[in-house]
XYZ file of C-alpha atoms in Angstrom:
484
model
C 19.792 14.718 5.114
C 18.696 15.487 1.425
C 16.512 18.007 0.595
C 13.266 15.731 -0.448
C 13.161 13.887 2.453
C 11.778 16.542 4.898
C 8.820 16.470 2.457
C 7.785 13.009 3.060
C 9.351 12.076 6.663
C 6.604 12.421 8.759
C 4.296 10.590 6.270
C 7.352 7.941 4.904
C 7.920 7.196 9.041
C 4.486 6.741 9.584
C 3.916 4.350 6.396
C 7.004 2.013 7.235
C 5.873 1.598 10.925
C 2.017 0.783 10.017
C 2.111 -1.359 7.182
C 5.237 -3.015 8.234
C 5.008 -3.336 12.250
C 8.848 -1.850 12.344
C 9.724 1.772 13.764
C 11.943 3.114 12.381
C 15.417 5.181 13.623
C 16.703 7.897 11.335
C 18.802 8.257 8.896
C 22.656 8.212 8.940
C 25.731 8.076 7.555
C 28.237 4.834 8.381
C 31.113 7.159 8.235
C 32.463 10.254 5.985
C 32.659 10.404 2.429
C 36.182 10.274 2.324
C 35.874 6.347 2.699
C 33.324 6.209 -0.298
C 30.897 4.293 -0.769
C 30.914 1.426 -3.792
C 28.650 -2.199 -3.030
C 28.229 -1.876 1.070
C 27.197 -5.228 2.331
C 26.233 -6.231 5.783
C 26.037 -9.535 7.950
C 25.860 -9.892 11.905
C 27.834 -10.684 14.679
C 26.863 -12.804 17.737
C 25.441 -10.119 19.768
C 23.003 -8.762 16.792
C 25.317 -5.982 15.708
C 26.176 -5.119 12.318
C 29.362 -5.736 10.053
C 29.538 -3.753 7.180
C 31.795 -3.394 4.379
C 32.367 -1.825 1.661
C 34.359 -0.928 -1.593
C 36.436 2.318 -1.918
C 37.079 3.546 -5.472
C 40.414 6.111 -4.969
C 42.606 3.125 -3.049
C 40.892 -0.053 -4.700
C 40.511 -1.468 -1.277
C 37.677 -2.929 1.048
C 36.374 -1.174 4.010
C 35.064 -2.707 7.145
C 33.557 -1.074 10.063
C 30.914 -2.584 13.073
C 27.851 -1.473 15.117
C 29.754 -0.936 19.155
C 26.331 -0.730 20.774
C 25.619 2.939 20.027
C 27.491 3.753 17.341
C 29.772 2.830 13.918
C 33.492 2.277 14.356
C 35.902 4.184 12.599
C 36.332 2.291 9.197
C 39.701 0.264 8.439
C 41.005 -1.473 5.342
C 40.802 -5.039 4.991
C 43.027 -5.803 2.005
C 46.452 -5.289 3.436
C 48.749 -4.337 0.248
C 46.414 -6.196 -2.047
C 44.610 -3.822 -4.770
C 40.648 -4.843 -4.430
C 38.206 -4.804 -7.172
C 34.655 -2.718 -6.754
C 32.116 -0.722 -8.433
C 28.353 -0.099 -7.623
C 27.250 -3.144 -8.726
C 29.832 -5.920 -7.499
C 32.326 -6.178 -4.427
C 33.522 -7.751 -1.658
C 31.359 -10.091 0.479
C 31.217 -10.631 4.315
C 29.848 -13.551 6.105
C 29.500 -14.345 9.717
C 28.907 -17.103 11.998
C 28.424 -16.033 15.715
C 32.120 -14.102 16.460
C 33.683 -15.795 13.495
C 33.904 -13.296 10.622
C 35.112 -13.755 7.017
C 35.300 -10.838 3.934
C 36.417 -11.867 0.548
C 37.877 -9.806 -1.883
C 39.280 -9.944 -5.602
C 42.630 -8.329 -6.423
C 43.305 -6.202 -9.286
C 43.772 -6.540 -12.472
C 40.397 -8.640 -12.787
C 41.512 -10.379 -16.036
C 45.070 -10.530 -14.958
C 46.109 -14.735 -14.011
C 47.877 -13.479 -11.499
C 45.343 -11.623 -9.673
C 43.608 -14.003 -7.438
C 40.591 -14.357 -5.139
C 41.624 -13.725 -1.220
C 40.256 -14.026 2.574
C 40.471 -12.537 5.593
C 38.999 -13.691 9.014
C 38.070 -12.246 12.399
C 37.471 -14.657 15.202
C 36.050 -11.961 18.077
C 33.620 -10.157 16.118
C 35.489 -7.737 13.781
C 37.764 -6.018 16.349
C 40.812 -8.017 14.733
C 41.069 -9.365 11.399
C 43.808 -11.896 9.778
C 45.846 -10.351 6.746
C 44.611 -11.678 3.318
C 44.973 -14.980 2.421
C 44.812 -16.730 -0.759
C 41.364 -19.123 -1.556
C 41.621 -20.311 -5.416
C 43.423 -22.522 -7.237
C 43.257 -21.232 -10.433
C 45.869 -22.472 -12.321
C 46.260 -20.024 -15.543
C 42.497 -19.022 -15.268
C 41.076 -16.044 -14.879
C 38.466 -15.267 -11.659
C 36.170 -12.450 -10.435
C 33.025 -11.896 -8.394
C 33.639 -13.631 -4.841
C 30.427 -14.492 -2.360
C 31.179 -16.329 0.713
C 28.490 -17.946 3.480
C 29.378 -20.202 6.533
C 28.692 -23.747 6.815
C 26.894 -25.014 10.117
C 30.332 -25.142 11.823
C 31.259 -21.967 11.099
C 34.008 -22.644 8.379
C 33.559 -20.889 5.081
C 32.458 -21.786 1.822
C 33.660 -19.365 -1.048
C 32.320 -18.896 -4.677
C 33.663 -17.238 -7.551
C 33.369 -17.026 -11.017
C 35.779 -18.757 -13.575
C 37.571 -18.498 -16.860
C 40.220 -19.818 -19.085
C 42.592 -17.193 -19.943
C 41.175 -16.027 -22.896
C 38.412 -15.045 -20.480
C 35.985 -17.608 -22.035
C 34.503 -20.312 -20.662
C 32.749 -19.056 -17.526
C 31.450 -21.066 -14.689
C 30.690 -20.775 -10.865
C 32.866 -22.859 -9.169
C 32.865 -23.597 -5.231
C 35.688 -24.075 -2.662
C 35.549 -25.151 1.348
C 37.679 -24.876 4.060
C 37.593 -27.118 7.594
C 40.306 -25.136 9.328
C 38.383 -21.550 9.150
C 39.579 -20.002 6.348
C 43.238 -20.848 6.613
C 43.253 -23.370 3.905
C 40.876 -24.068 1.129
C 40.045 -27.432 -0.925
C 40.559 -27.644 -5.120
C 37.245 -26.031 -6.434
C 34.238 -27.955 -7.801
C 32.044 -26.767 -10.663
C 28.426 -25.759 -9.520
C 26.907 -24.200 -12.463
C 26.593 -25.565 -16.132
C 23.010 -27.548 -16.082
C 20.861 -28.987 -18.743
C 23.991 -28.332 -21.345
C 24.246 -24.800 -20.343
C 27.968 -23.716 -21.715
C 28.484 -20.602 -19.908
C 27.098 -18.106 -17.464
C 26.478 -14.591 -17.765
C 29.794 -13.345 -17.337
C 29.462 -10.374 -15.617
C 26.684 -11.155 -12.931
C 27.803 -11.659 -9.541
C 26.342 -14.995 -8.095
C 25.533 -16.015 -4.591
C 27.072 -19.189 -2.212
C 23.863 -20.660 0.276
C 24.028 -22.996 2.647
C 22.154 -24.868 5.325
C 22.976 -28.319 7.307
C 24.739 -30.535 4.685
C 22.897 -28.118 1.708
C 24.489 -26.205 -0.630
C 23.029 -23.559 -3.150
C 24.776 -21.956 -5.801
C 22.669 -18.727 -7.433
C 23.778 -17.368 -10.679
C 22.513 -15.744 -13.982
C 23.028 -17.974 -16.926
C 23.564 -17.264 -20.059
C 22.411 -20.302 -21.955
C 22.509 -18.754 -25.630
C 21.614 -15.736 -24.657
C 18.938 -16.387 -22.043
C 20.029 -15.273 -18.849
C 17.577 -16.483 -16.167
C 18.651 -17.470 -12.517
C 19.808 -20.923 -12.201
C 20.416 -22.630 -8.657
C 23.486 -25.580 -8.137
C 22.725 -28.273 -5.524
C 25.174 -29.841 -3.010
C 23.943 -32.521 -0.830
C 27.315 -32.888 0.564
C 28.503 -29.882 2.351
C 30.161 -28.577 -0.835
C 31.885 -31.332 -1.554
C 30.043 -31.937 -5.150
C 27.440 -30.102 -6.791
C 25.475 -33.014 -8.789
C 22.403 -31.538 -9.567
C 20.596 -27.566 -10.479
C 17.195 -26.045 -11.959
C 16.241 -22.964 -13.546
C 14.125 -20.593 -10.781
C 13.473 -18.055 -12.762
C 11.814 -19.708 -15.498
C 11.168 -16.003 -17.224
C 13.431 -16.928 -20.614
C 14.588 -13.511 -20.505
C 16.630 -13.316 -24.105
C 19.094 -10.707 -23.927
C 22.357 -10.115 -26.217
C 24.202 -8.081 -23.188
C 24.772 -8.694 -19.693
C 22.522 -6.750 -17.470
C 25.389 -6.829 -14.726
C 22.943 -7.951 -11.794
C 22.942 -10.821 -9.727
C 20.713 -12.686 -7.631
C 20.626 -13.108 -3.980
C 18.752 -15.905 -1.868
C 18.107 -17.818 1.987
C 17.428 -21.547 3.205
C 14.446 -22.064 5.173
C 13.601 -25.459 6.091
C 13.924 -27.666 2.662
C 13.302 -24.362 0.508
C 15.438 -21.614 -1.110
C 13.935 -17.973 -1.693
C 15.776 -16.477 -4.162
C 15.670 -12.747 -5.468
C 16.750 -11.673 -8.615
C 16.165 -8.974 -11.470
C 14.441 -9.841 -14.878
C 14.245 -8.045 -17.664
C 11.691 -10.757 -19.411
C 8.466 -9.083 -19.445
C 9.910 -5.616 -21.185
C 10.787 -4.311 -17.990
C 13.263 -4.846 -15.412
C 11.163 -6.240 -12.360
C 12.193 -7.732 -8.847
C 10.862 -11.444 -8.459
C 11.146 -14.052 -5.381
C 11.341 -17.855 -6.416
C 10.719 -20.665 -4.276
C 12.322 -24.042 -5.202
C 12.724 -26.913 -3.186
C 16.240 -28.306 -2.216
C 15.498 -32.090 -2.176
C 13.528 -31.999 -5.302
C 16.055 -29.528 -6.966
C 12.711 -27.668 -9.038
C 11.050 -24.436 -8.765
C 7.925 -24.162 -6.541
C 6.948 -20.675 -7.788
C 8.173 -17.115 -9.507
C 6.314 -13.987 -8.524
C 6.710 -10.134 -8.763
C 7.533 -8.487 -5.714
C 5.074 -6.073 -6.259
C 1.963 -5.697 -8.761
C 1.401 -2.586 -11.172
C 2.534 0.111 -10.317
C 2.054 3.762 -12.333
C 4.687 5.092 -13.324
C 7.094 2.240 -12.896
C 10.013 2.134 -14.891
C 12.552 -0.203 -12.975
C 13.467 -2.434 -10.408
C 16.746 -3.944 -9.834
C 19.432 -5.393 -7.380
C 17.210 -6.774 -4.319
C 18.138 -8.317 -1.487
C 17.132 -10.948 0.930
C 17.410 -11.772 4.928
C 15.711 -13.574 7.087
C 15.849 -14.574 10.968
C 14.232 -17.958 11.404
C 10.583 -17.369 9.636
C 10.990 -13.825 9.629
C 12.296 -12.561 6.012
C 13.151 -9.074 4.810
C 13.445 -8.182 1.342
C 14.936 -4.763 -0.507
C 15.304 -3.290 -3.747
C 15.683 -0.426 -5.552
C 13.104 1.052 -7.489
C 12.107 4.421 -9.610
C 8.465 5.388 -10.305
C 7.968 8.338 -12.472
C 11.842 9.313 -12.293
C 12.039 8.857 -8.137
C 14.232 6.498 -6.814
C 12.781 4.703 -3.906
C 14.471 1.829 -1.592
C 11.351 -0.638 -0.572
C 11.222 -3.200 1.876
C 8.962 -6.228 2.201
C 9.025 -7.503 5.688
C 6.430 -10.708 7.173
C 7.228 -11.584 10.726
C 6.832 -15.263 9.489
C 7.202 -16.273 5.777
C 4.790 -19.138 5.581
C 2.008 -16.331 5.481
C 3.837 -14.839 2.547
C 4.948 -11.524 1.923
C 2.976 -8.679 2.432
C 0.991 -7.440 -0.860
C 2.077 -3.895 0.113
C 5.831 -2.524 0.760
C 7.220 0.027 2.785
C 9.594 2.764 1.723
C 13.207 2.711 3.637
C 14.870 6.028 2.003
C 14.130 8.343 -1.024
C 16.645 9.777 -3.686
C 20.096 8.308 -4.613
C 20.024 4.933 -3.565
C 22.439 2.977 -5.951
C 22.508 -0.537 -4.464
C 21.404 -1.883 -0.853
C 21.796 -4.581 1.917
C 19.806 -6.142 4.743
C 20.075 -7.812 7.519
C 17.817 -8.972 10.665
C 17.741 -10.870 14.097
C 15.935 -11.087 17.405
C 13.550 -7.858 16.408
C 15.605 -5.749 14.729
C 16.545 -5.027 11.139
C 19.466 -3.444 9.304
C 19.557 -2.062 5.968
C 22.561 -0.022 4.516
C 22.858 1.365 1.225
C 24.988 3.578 -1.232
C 24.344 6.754 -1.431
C 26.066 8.386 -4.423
C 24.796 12.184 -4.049
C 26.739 12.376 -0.788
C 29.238 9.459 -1.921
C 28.644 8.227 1.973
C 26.978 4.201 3.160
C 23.837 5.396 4.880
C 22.244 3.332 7.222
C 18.743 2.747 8.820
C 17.723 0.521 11.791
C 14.446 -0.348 13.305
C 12.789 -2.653 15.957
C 9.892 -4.880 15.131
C 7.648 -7.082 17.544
C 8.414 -11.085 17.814
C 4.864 -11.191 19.043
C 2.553 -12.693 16.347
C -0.098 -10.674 17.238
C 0.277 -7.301 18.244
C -1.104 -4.143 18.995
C -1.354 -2.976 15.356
C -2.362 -5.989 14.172
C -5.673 -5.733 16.407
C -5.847 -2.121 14.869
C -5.846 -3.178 11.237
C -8.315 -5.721 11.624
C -10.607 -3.151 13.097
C -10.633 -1.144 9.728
C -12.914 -2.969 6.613
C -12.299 -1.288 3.352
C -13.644 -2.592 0.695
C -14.073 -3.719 -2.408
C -9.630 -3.968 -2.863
C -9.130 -3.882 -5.411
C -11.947 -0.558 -6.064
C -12.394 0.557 -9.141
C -14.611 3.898 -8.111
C -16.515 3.851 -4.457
C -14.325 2.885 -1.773
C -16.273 1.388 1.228
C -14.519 2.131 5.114
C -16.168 0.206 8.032
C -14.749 0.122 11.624
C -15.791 -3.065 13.217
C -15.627 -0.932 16.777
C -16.956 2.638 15.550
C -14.244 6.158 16.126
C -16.610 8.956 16.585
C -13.724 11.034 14.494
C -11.063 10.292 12.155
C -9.827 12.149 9.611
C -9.339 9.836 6.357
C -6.471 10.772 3.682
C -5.399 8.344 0.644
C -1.722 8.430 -0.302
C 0.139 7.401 -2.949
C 3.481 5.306 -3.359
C 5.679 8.591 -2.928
C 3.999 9.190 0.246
C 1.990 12.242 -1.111
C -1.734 12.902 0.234
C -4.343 12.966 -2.750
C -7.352 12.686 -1.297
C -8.316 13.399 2.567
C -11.879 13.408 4.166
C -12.948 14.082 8.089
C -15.930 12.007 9.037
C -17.968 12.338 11.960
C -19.373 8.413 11.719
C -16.724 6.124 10.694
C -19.176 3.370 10.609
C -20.630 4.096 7.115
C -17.863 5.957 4.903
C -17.363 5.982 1.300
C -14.605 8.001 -0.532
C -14.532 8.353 -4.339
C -11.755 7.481 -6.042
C -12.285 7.013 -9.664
C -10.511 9.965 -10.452
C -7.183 8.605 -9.213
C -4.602 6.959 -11.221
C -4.464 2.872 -11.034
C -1.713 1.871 -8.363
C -1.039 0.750 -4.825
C -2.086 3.413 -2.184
C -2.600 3.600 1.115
C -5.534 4.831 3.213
C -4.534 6.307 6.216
C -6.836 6.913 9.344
C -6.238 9.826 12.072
C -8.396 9.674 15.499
C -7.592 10.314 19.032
C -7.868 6.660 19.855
C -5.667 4.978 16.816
C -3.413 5.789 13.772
C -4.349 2.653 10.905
C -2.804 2.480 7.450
C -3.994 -0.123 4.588
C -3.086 -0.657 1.309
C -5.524 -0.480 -1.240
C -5.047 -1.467 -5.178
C -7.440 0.929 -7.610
C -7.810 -0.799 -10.765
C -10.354 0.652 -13.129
């Protein structure tokens, strides 16, 4: 465990339960630093367990291992004899559909024609896996950055990104298979709208998919504005005939920022996730567009101000019918922070305030989540290991804790000096403290009548905090926004 997080455990536990209704398990490591550690991704297997894999650096290959009810399996290579491209910011992919498993990979040389995109598949749940087999038809192009998802029969759709061999020229293009990975159909170009000529050319992309919907999420680079851009199949694949801007930011940028987006299907509408660097900053959004209309519905931050915030990047998305989790990383006056937003049922919306997952070295991360539970891995580069974190949340609507919020008024949010605290049932006792972001206590009060309470908080830096109340009968935590 590293050495800040004794400081804020207790307090960081606490915060992720309350505000998010999931508890929390502890920290750990997937397996030993000797299988490293680059781009770990995660989907699930019929049962609820997690697949994870992952890139490692000294062998170029792709490492898989699975959740056997109480613990990881010992990790084994994927790639056969192949050479597998990775770094911290792009990899392999995994997708699953019930038992039926598939990872892609990209062989080495990247630029080299004659390193092509490849598949493997696992038909009992990641105990056995197929050796590699080829997916594109590239001709004497160039390809990179794989992403695979499952279509509602469980066969697999692959992405990747293409070039002519003077690596120019890049697009997303899509290919399908109906036999379950052991054949694949010529690819289809999904990218390219409202006479866009390329993409951005080093942002990995994502493949979507839902009934006979297909969406394609990639950063475009349409003269040097690289916002996210979504491709629309109708057909299973088949075609892409149609695609929108969701970003909408016009982020102008001479380099590629080397960060993709991510996204789900609910009903008739994709969330997508993505970094932006539009507004000065680099800040985590989640767009809403529709899939029949093919147009955006909405763009918002992930989270509002925050002091001391200095960048967001590389979030990720997962969701379990209505239920969606969200992560990111983040650092706030030099800490590095992996949040989560979590709503039980995303038709409410997101919550206003997240909850912290880990502290120190996260590079990249991953989630995952079904029937109450939710999985988030990560890569870890101070002890070059894939950590992992698991917790349980309620599929009840109304809960416990939710009864216990509603009991605590404080008010005005967002305060500006005098910070009102009501109970609607009275505590005889509680002891009050306000904490920031990092999980640190800056202001704590005991109060003998928590019917009438007031704290003053003028002195305090604008931000998110959270008040946090202490009594014998009930533990509550709210978020509050100062804003002076």
């Amino acid at each position: 465990m590293k050495t800040l997080l004794p400081i804020f455990l207790l307090i960081n536990s606490f915060l992720v339960s309350a505000q998010s209704g999931i508890n929390w398990g502890n920290t750990e490591d997937i397996a030993s630093n000797s299988f490293s550690n680059n781009h770990p991704r995660i989907s699930l297997a019929a049962d609820g367990n997690p697949l994870v894999i992952w890139g490692r650096s000294s062998d170029q290959s792709v490492v898989f291992s699975r959740w056997d009810g109480t613990m990881f399996t010992a990790p084994v290579q994927l790639n056969g004899s192949l050479t597998v491209a990775s770094a911290s910011w792009m990899g392999s992919d995994i997708a699953s559909h019930g038992d039926t498993v598939y990872v892609v990979m990209k062989q080495t040389p990247e630029d080299d024609t004659s390193s092509h995109i490849y598949i493997v598949h696992s038909y009992n749940g990641g105990t056995t896996f197929s050796s590699p087999q080829r997916v594109d038809f590239i001709a004497d192009s160039v390809s990179r950055f794989p992403t695979v998802t499952c279509d509602a029969t469980g066969n697999p759709i692959v992405a990747f990104m293409k070039f002519n061999n003077s690596f120019l020229d890049s697009r997303w293009v899509v290919t399908k298979s109906t036999d379950f990975g052991n054949t694949f159909s010529v690819d289809v170009k999904a990218s390219g709208w409202k006479n866009s000529a390329e993409v951005c050319d080093c942002c990995p992309g994502a493949i979507l998919s839902q009934d006979n919907y297909s969406a394609m999420l990639y950063r475009d680079n349409n003269s040097n504005i690289r916002d996210t851009w979504m491709g629309v199949s109708t057909n299973n694949s088949v075609s892409f005939d149609n695609g929108c801007n969701v970003d909408n930011n016009n982020w102008m940028l001479m380099s590629c920022p080397s960060s993709g987006p991510d996204g789900i299907i609910i009903g008739d509408t994709v969330y997508s996730v993505f970094m932006n660097g539009g507004s000065g900053k680099s800040r985590t959004y989640l767009s809403k567009s529709s899939l029949s209309a093919v147009s955006v519905n909405s763009v918002d931050n992930l989270t509002g101000t925050i002091t001391g915030l200095t960048q967001q990047n590389f979030p990720r998305i997962a969701s379990d019918g209505n239920a969606v989790a969200i992560v990111w990383r983040q650092t706030i006056s030099g800490n590095v922070q992996l949040p989560i937003l979590f709503t039980k049922d995303i038709a409410d919306g997101l919550p206003v305030a997240y909850d912290t997952v880990d502290l120190v070295d996260i590079t990249n991360a991953d989630v995952a989540i079904a029937d109450g539970k939710v999985w988030v891995v990560w890569q870890d580069d101070n002890s070059q290991t894939v950590k992992y974190r698991s917790g349980t949340y309620s599929t009840s609507t109304t809960g416990i804790s939710q009864l216990e919020e509603n009991n605590l008024i404080a008010y005005p949010n967002p305060v500006t000096d005098i910070l009102s605290i009501k109970f609607k049932n009275e505590i005889p006792f509680a002891e009050i403290s306000v904490l920031n972001v990092l999980g640190k206590v800056v202001l704590k009060k005991n109060v003998k009548n928590t019917n009438n309470t007031t704290l003053q908080v003028g002195d305090l830096a604008n931000g998110i905090y959270f008040i946090q109340i202490r009594s014998l009968e009930q533990n509550i935590t709210k978020q509050i926004i100062i804003n002076k």
